[in-house]
PDB file of C-alpha atoms in Angstrom:
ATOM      1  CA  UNK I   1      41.273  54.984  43.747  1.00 49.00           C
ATOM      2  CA  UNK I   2      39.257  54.665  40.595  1.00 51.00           C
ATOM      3  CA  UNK I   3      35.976  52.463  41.212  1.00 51.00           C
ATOM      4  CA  UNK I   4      36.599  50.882  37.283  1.00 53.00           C
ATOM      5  CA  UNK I   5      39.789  49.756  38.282  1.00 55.00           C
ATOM      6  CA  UNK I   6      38.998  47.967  41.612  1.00 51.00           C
ATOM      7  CA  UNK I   7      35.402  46.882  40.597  1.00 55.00           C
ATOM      8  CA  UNK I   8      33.033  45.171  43.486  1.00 51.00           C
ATOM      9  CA  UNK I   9      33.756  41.553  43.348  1.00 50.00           C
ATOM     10  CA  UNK I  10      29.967  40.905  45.063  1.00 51.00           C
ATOM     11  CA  UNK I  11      29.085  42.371  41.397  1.00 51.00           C
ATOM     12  CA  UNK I  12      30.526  39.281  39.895  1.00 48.00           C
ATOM     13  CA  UNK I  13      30.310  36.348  42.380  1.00 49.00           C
ATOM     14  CA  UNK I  14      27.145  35.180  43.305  1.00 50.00           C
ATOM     15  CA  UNK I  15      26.959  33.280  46.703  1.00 49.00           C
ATOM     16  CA  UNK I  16      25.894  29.396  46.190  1.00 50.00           C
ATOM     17  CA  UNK I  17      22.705  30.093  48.417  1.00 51.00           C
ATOM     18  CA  UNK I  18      21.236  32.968  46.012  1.00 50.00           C
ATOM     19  CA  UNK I  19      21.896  30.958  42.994  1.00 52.00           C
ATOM     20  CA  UNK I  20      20.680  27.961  44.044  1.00 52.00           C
ATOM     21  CA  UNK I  21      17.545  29.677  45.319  1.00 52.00           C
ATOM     22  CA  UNK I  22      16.754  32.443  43.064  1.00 62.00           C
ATOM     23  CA  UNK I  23      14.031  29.664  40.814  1.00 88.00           C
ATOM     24  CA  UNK I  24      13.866  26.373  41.902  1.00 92.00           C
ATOM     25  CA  UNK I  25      11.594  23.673  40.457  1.00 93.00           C
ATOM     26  CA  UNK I  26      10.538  19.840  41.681  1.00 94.00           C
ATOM     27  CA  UNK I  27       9.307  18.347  38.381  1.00 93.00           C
ATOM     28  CA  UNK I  28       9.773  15.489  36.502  1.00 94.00           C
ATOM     29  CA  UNK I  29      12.798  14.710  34.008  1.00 95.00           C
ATOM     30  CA  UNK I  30      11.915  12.130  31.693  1.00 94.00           C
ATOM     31  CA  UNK I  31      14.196   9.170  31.017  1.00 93.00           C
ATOM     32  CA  UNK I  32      13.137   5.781  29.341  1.00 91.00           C
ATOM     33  CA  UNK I  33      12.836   4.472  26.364  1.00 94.00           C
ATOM     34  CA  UNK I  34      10.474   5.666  23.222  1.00 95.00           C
ATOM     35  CA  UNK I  35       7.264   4.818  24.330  1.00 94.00           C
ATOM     36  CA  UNK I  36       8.365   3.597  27.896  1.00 95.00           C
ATOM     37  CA  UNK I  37       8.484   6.670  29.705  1.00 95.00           C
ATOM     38  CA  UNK I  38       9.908   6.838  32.707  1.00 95.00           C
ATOM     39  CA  UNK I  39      10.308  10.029  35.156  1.00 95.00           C
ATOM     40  CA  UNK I  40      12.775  10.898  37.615  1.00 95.00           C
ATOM     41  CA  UNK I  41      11.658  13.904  40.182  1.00 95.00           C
ATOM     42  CA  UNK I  42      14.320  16.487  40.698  1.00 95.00           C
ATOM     43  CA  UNK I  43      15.252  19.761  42.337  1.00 94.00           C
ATOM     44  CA  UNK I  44      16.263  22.325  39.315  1.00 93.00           C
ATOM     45  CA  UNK I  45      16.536  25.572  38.292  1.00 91.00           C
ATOM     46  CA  UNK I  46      13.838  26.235  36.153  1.00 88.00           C
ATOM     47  CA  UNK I  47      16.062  27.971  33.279  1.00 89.00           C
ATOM     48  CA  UNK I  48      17.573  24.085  32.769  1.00 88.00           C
ATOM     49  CA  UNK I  49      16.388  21.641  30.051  1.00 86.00           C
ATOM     50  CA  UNK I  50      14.340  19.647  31.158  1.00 87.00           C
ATOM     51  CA  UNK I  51      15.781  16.593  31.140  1.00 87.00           C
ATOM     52  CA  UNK I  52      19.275  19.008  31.150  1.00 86.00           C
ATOM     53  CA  UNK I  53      21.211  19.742  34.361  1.00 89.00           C
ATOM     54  CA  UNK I  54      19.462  19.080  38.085  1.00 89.00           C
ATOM     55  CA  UNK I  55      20.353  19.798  41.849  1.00 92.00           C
ATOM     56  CA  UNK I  56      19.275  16.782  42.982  1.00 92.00           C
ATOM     57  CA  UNK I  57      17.566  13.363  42.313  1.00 94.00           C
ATOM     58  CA  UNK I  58      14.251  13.463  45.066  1.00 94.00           C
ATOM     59  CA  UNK I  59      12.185  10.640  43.967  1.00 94.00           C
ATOM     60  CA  UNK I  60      10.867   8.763  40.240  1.00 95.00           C
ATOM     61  CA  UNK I  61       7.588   8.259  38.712  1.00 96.00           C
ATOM     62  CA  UNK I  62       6.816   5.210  36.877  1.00 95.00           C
ATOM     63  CA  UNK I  63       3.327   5.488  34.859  1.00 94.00           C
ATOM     64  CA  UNK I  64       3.880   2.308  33.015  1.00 95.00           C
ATOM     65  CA  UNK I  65       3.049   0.558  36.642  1.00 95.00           C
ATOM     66  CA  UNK I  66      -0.470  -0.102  37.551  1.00 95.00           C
ATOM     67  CA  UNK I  67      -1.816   3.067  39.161  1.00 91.00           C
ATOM     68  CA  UNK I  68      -2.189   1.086  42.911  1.00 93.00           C
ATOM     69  CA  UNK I  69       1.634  -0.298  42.614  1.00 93.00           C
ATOM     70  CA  UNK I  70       4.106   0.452  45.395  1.00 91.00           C
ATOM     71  CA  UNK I  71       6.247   1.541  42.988  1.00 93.00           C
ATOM     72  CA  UNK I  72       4.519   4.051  40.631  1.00 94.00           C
ATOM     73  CA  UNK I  73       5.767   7.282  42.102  1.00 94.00           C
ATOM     74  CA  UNK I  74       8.424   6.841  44.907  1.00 95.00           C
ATOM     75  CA  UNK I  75       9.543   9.971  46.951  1.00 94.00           C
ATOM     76  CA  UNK I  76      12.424  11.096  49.178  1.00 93.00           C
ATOM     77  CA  UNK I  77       9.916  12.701  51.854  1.00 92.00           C
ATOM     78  CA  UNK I  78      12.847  14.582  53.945  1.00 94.00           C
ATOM     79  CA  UNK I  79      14.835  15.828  50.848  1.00 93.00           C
ATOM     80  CA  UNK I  80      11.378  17.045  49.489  1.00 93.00           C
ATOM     81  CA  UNK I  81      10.397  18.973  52.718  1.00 93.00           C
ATOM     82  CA  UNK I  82      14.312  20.162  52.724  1.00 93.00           C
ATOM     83  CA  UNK I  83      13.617  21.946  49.282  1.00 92.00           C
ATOM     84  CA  UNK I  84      10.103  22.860  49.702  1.00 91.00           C
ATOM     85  CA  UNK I  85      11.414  24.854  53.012  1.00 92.00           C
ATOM     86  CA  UNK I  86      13.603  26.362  51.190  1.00 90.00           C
ATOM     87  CA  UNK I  87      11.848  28.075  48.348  1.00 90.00           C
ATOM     88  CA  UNK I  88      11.417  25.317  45.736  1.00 92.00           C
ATOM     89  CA  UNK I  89       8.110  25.373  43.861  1.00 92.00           C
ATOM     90  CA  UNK I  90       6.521  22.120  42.338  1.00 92.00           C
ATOM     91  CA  UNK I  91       5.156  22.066  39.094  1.00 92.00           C
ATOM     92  CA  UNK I  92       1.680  21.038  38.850  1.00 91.00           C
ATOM     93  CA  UNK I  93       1.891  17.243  38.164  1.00 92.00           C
ATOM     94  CA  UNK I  94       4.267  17.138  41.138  1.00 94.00           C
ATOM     95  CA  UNK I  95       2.272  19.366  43.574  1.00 93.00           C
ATOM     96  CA  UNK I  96      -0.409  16.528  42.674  1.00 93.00           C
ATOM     97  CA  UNK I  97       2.152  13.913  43.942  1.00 94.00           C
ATOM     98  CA  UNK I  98       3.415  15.640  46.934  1.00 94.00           C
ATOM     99  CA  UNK I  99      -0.299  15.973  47.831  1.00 93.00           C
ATOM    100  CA  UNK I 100      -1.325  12.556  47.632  1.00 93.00           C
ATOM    101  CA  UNK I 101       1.681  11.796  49.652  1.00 92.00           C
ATOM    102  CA  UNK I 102       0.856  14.205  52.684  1.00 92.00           C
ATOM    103  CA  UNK I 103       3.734  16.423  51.772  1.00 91.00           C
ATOM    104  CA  UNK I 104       1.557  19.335  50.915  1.00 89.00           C
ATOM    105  CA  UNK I 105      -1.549  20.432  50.326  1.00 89.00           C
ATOM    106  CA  UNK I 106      -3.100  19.028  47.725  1.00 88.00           C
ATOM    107  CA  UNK I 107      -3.368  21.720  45.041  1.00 85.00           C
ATOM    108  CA  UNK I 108      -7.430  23.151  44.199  1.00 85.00           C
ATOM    109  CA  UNK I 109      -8.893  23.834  40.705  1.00 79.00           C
ATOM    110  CA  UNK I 110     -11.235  25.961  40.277  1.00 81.00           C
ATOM    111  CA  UNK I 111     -14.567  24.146  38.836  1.00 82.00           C
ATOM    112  CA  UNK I 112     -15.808  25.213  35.551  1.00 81.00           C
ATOM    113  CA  UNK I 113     -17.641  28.167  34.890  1.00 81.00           C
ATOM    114  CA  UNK I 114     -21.547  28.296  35.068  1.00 82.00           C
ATOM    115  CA  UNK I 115     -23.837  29.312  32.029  1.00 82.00           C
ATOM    116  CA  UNK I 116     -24.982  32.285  31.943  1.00 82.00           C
ATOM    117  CA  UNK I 117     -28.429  33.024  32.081  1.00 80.00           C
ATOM    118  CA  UNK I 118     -30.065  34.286  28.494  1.00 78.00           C
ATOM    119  CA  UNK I 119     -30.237  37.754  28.605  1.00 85.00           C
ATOM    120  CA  UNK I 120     -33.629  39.602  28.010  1.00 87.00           C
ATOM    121  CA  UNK I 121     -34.369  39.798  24.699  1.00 90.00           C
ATOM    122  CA  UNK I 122     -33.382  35.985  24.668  1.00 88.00           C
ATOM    123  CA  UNK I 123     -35.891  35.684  27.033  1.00 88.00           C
ATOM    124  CA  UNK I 124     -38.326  37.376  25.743  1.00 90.00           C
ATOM    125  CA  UNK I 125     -37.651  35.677  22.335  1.00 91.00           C
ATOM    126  CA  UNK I 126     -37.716  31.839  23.849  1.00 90.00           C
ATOM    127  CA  UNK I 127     -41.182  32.827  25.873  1.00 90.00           C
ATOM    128  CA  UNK I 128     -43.018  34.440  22.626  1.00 92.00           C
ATOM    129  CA  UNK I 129     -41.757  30.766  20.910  1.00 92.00           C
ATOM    130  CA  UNK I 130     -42.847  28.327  23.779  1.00 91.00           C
ATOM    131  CA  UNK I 131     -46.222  30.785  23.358  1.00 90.00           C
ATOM    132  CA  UNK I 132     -46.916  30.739  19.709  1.00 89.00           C
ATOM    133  CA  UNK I 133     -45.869  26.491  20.100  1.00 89.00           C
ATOM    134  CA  UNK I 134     -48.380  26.528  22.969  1.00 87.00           C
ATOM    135  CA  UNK I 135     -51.266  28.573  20.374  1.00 83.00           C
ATOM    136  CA  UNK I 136     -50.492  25.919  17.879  1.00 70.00           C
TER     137      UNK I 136
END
Protein backbone atom coordinates (compact mmCIF):
# COMPACT_ATOMS: atom_id res chain seq x y z
CA UNK A 1 0.00 0.00 0.00
CA UNK A 2 0.88 3.55 -0.85
CA UNK A 3 2.46 5.43 2.31
CA UNK A 4 0.35 8.91 0.98
CA UNK A 5 -2.68 7.12 1.22
CA UNK A 6 -2.40 5.55 4.74
CA UNK A 7 -0.26 8.42 6.25
CA UNK A 8 1.27 7.88 10.03
CA UNK A 9 -1.33 9.11 12.34
CA UNK A 10 1.72 9.73 15.17
CA UNK A 11 2.56 12.46 12.31
CA UNK A 12 -0.59 14.24 13.18
CA UNK A 13 -1.56 13.54 16.84
CA UNK A 14 0.55 14.70 19.38
CA UNK A 15 0.29 12.84 22.79
CA UNK A 16 -1.08 15.29 25.73
CA UNK A 17 2.32 14.69 27.66
CA UNK A 18 4.65 16.11 24.70
CA UNK A 19 2.44 19.02 24.20
CA UNK A 20 1.98 19.94 27.44
CA UNK A 21 5.72 19.66 28.05
CA UNK A 22 7.46 20.70 25.01
CA UNK A 23 7.73 24.84 26.74
CA UNK A 24 6.26 25.37 29.84
CA UNK A 25 6.36 28.64 31.81
CA UNK A 26 5.34 29.68 35.70
CA UNK A 27 4.91 33.46 35.34
CA UNK A 28 2.61 35.89 36.19
CA UNK A 29 -0.75 36.82 34.22
CA UNK A 30 -1.88 40.10 35.10
CA UNK A 31 -5.49 40.79 36.06
CA UNK A 32 -6.80 43.97 37.96
CA UNK A 33 -7.83 47.00 37.31
CA UNK A 34 -5.84 50.09 35.48
CA UNK A 35 -3.48 51.00 37.91
CA UNK A 36 -4.38 48.16 40.46
CA UNK A 37 -2.45 45.43 39.20
CA UNK A 38 -2.96 42.33 40.29
CA UNK A 39 -1.08 38.91 39.22
CA UNK A 40 -2.15 35.49 39.10
CA UNK A 41 0.89 32.75 38.78
CA UNK A 42 0.24 30.09 36.22
CA UNK A 43 1.58 27.05 34.43
CA UNK A 44 1.60 27.97 30.44
CA UNK A 45 2.97 27.36 27.38
CA UNK A 46 5.14 30.02 26.64
CA UNK A 47 3.74 30.60 22.90
CA UNK A 48 0.28 31.88 24.91
CA UNK A 49 -0.60 35.56 25.57
CA UNK A 50 0.18 36.41 28.41
CA UNK A 51 -2.68 37.00 30.11
CA UNK A 52 -4.20 34.44 27.08
CA UNK A 53 -4.77 30.71 27.69
CA UNK A 54 -3.01 28.80 30.95
CA UNK A 55 -2.64 25.11 32.27
CA UNK A 56 -3.21 25.91 35.53
CA UNK A 57 -3.82 28.59 38.27
CA UNK A 58 -0.55 27.86 40.98
CA UNK A 59 -0.63 30.81 43.16
CA UNK A 60 -1.28 35.12 42.87
CA UNK A 61 0.83 38.03 43.55
CA UNK A 62 -0.56 41.06 45.01
CA UNK A 63 2.06 44.14 44.91
CA UNK A 64 -0.48 46.63 45.97
CA UNK A 65 -0.09 44.82 49.65
CA UNK A 66 2.58 45.96 51.93
CA UNK A 67 5.72 44.01 51.02
CA UNK A 68 5.64 41.99 54.77
CA UNK A 69 1.71 41.05 54.22
CA UNK A 70 0.62 37.42 54.38
CA UNK A 71 -0.97 37.93 51.42
CA UNK A 72 1.38 39.58 48.85
CA UNK A 73 2.41 36.55 46.88
CA UNK A 74 0.53 33.29 47.85
CA UNK A 75 1.71 29.90 46.33
CA UNK A 76 0.40 26.37 45.74
CA UNK A 77 3.82 24.73 47.02
CA UNK A 78 2.86 20.98 45.78
CA UNK A 79 1.35 22.04 42.36
CA UNK A 80 4.58 24.20 41.94
CA UNK A 81 7.04 21.30 42.75
CA UNK A 82 4.50 19.05 40.46
CA UNK A 83 5.41 21.39 37.42
CA UNK A 84 8.85 22.28 38.27
CA UNK A 85 9.50 18.25 38.24
CA UNK A 86 8.20 18.10 35.29
CA UNK A 87 10.04 20.47 33.03
CA UNK A 88 8.39 23.85 33.71
CA UNK A 89 10.77 26.82 33.78
CA UNK A 90 9.99 30.06 35.87
CA UNK A 91 10.47 33.28 34.53
CA UNK A 92 12.69 35.46 36.40
CA UNK A 93 10.30 37.44 38.71
CA UNK A 94 8.86 34.04 39.64
CA UNK A 95 12.17 32.11 40.14
CA UNK A 96 12.62 35.18 42.67
CA UNK A 97 9.34 34.06 44.39
CA UNK A 98 9.82 30.41 44.39
CA UNK A 99 13.19 31.24 46.01
CA UNK A 100 12.11 33.24 48.77
CA UNK A 101 9.62 30.57 49.40
CA UNK A 102 12.19 27.57 49.68
CA UNK A 103 10.89 26.10 46.48
CA UNK A 104 14.10 26.60 44.65
CA UNK A 105 17.12 28.03 44.63
CA UNK A 106 17.13 31.37 44.72
CA UNK A 107 18.33 32.55 41.30
CA UNK A 108 22.27 34.48 41.24
CA UNK A 109 23.18 37.65 39.26
CA UNK A 110 26.18 38.20 38.30
CA UNK A 111 27.63 41.59 40.01
CA UNK A 112 28.61 44.34 37.78
CA UNK A 113 31.60 44.51 35.90
CA UNK A 114 34.89 46.08 37.33
CA UNK A 115 36.74 49.13 35.66
CA UNK A 116 39.29 48.53 33.85
CA UNK A 117 42.53 49.68 34.63
CA UNK A 118 43.89 52.77 32.24
CA UNK A 119 45.96 51.37 29.82
CA UNK A 120 49.62 52.64 29.35
CA UNK A 121 49.72 55.53 27.57
CA UNK A 122 46.81 56.64 29.99
CA UNK A 123 49.13 56.01 32.48
CA UNK A 124 51.80 57.46 31.38
CA UNK A 125 49.68 60.55 30.42
CA UNK A 126 47.91 60.92 34.13
CA UNK A 127 51.65 60.48 35.83
CA UNK A 128 53.43 63.25 33.44
CA UNK A 129 50.06 65.52 34.69
CA UNK A 130 50.15 64.71 38.52
CA UNK A 131 54.17 65.58 37.70
CA UNK A 132 54.03 68.82 35.88
CA UNK A 133 50.91 69.74 38.84
CA UNK A 134 53.52 68.58 41.38
CA UNK A 135 56.51 71.13 39.43
CA UNK A 136 53.95 73.83 39.66
Amino acid sequence: MDARLSPDPSRFYKSVSQEYFMSLKIRLARAGAKKRPYYHIVVADSRSPRDGRFIEKVGSYNPMLPADHADRIRLVDERIKHWLSNGALATDRVARFLGNAGLAPKPTYNEQPKKSAPKAKAQERAKAAADAAAAA
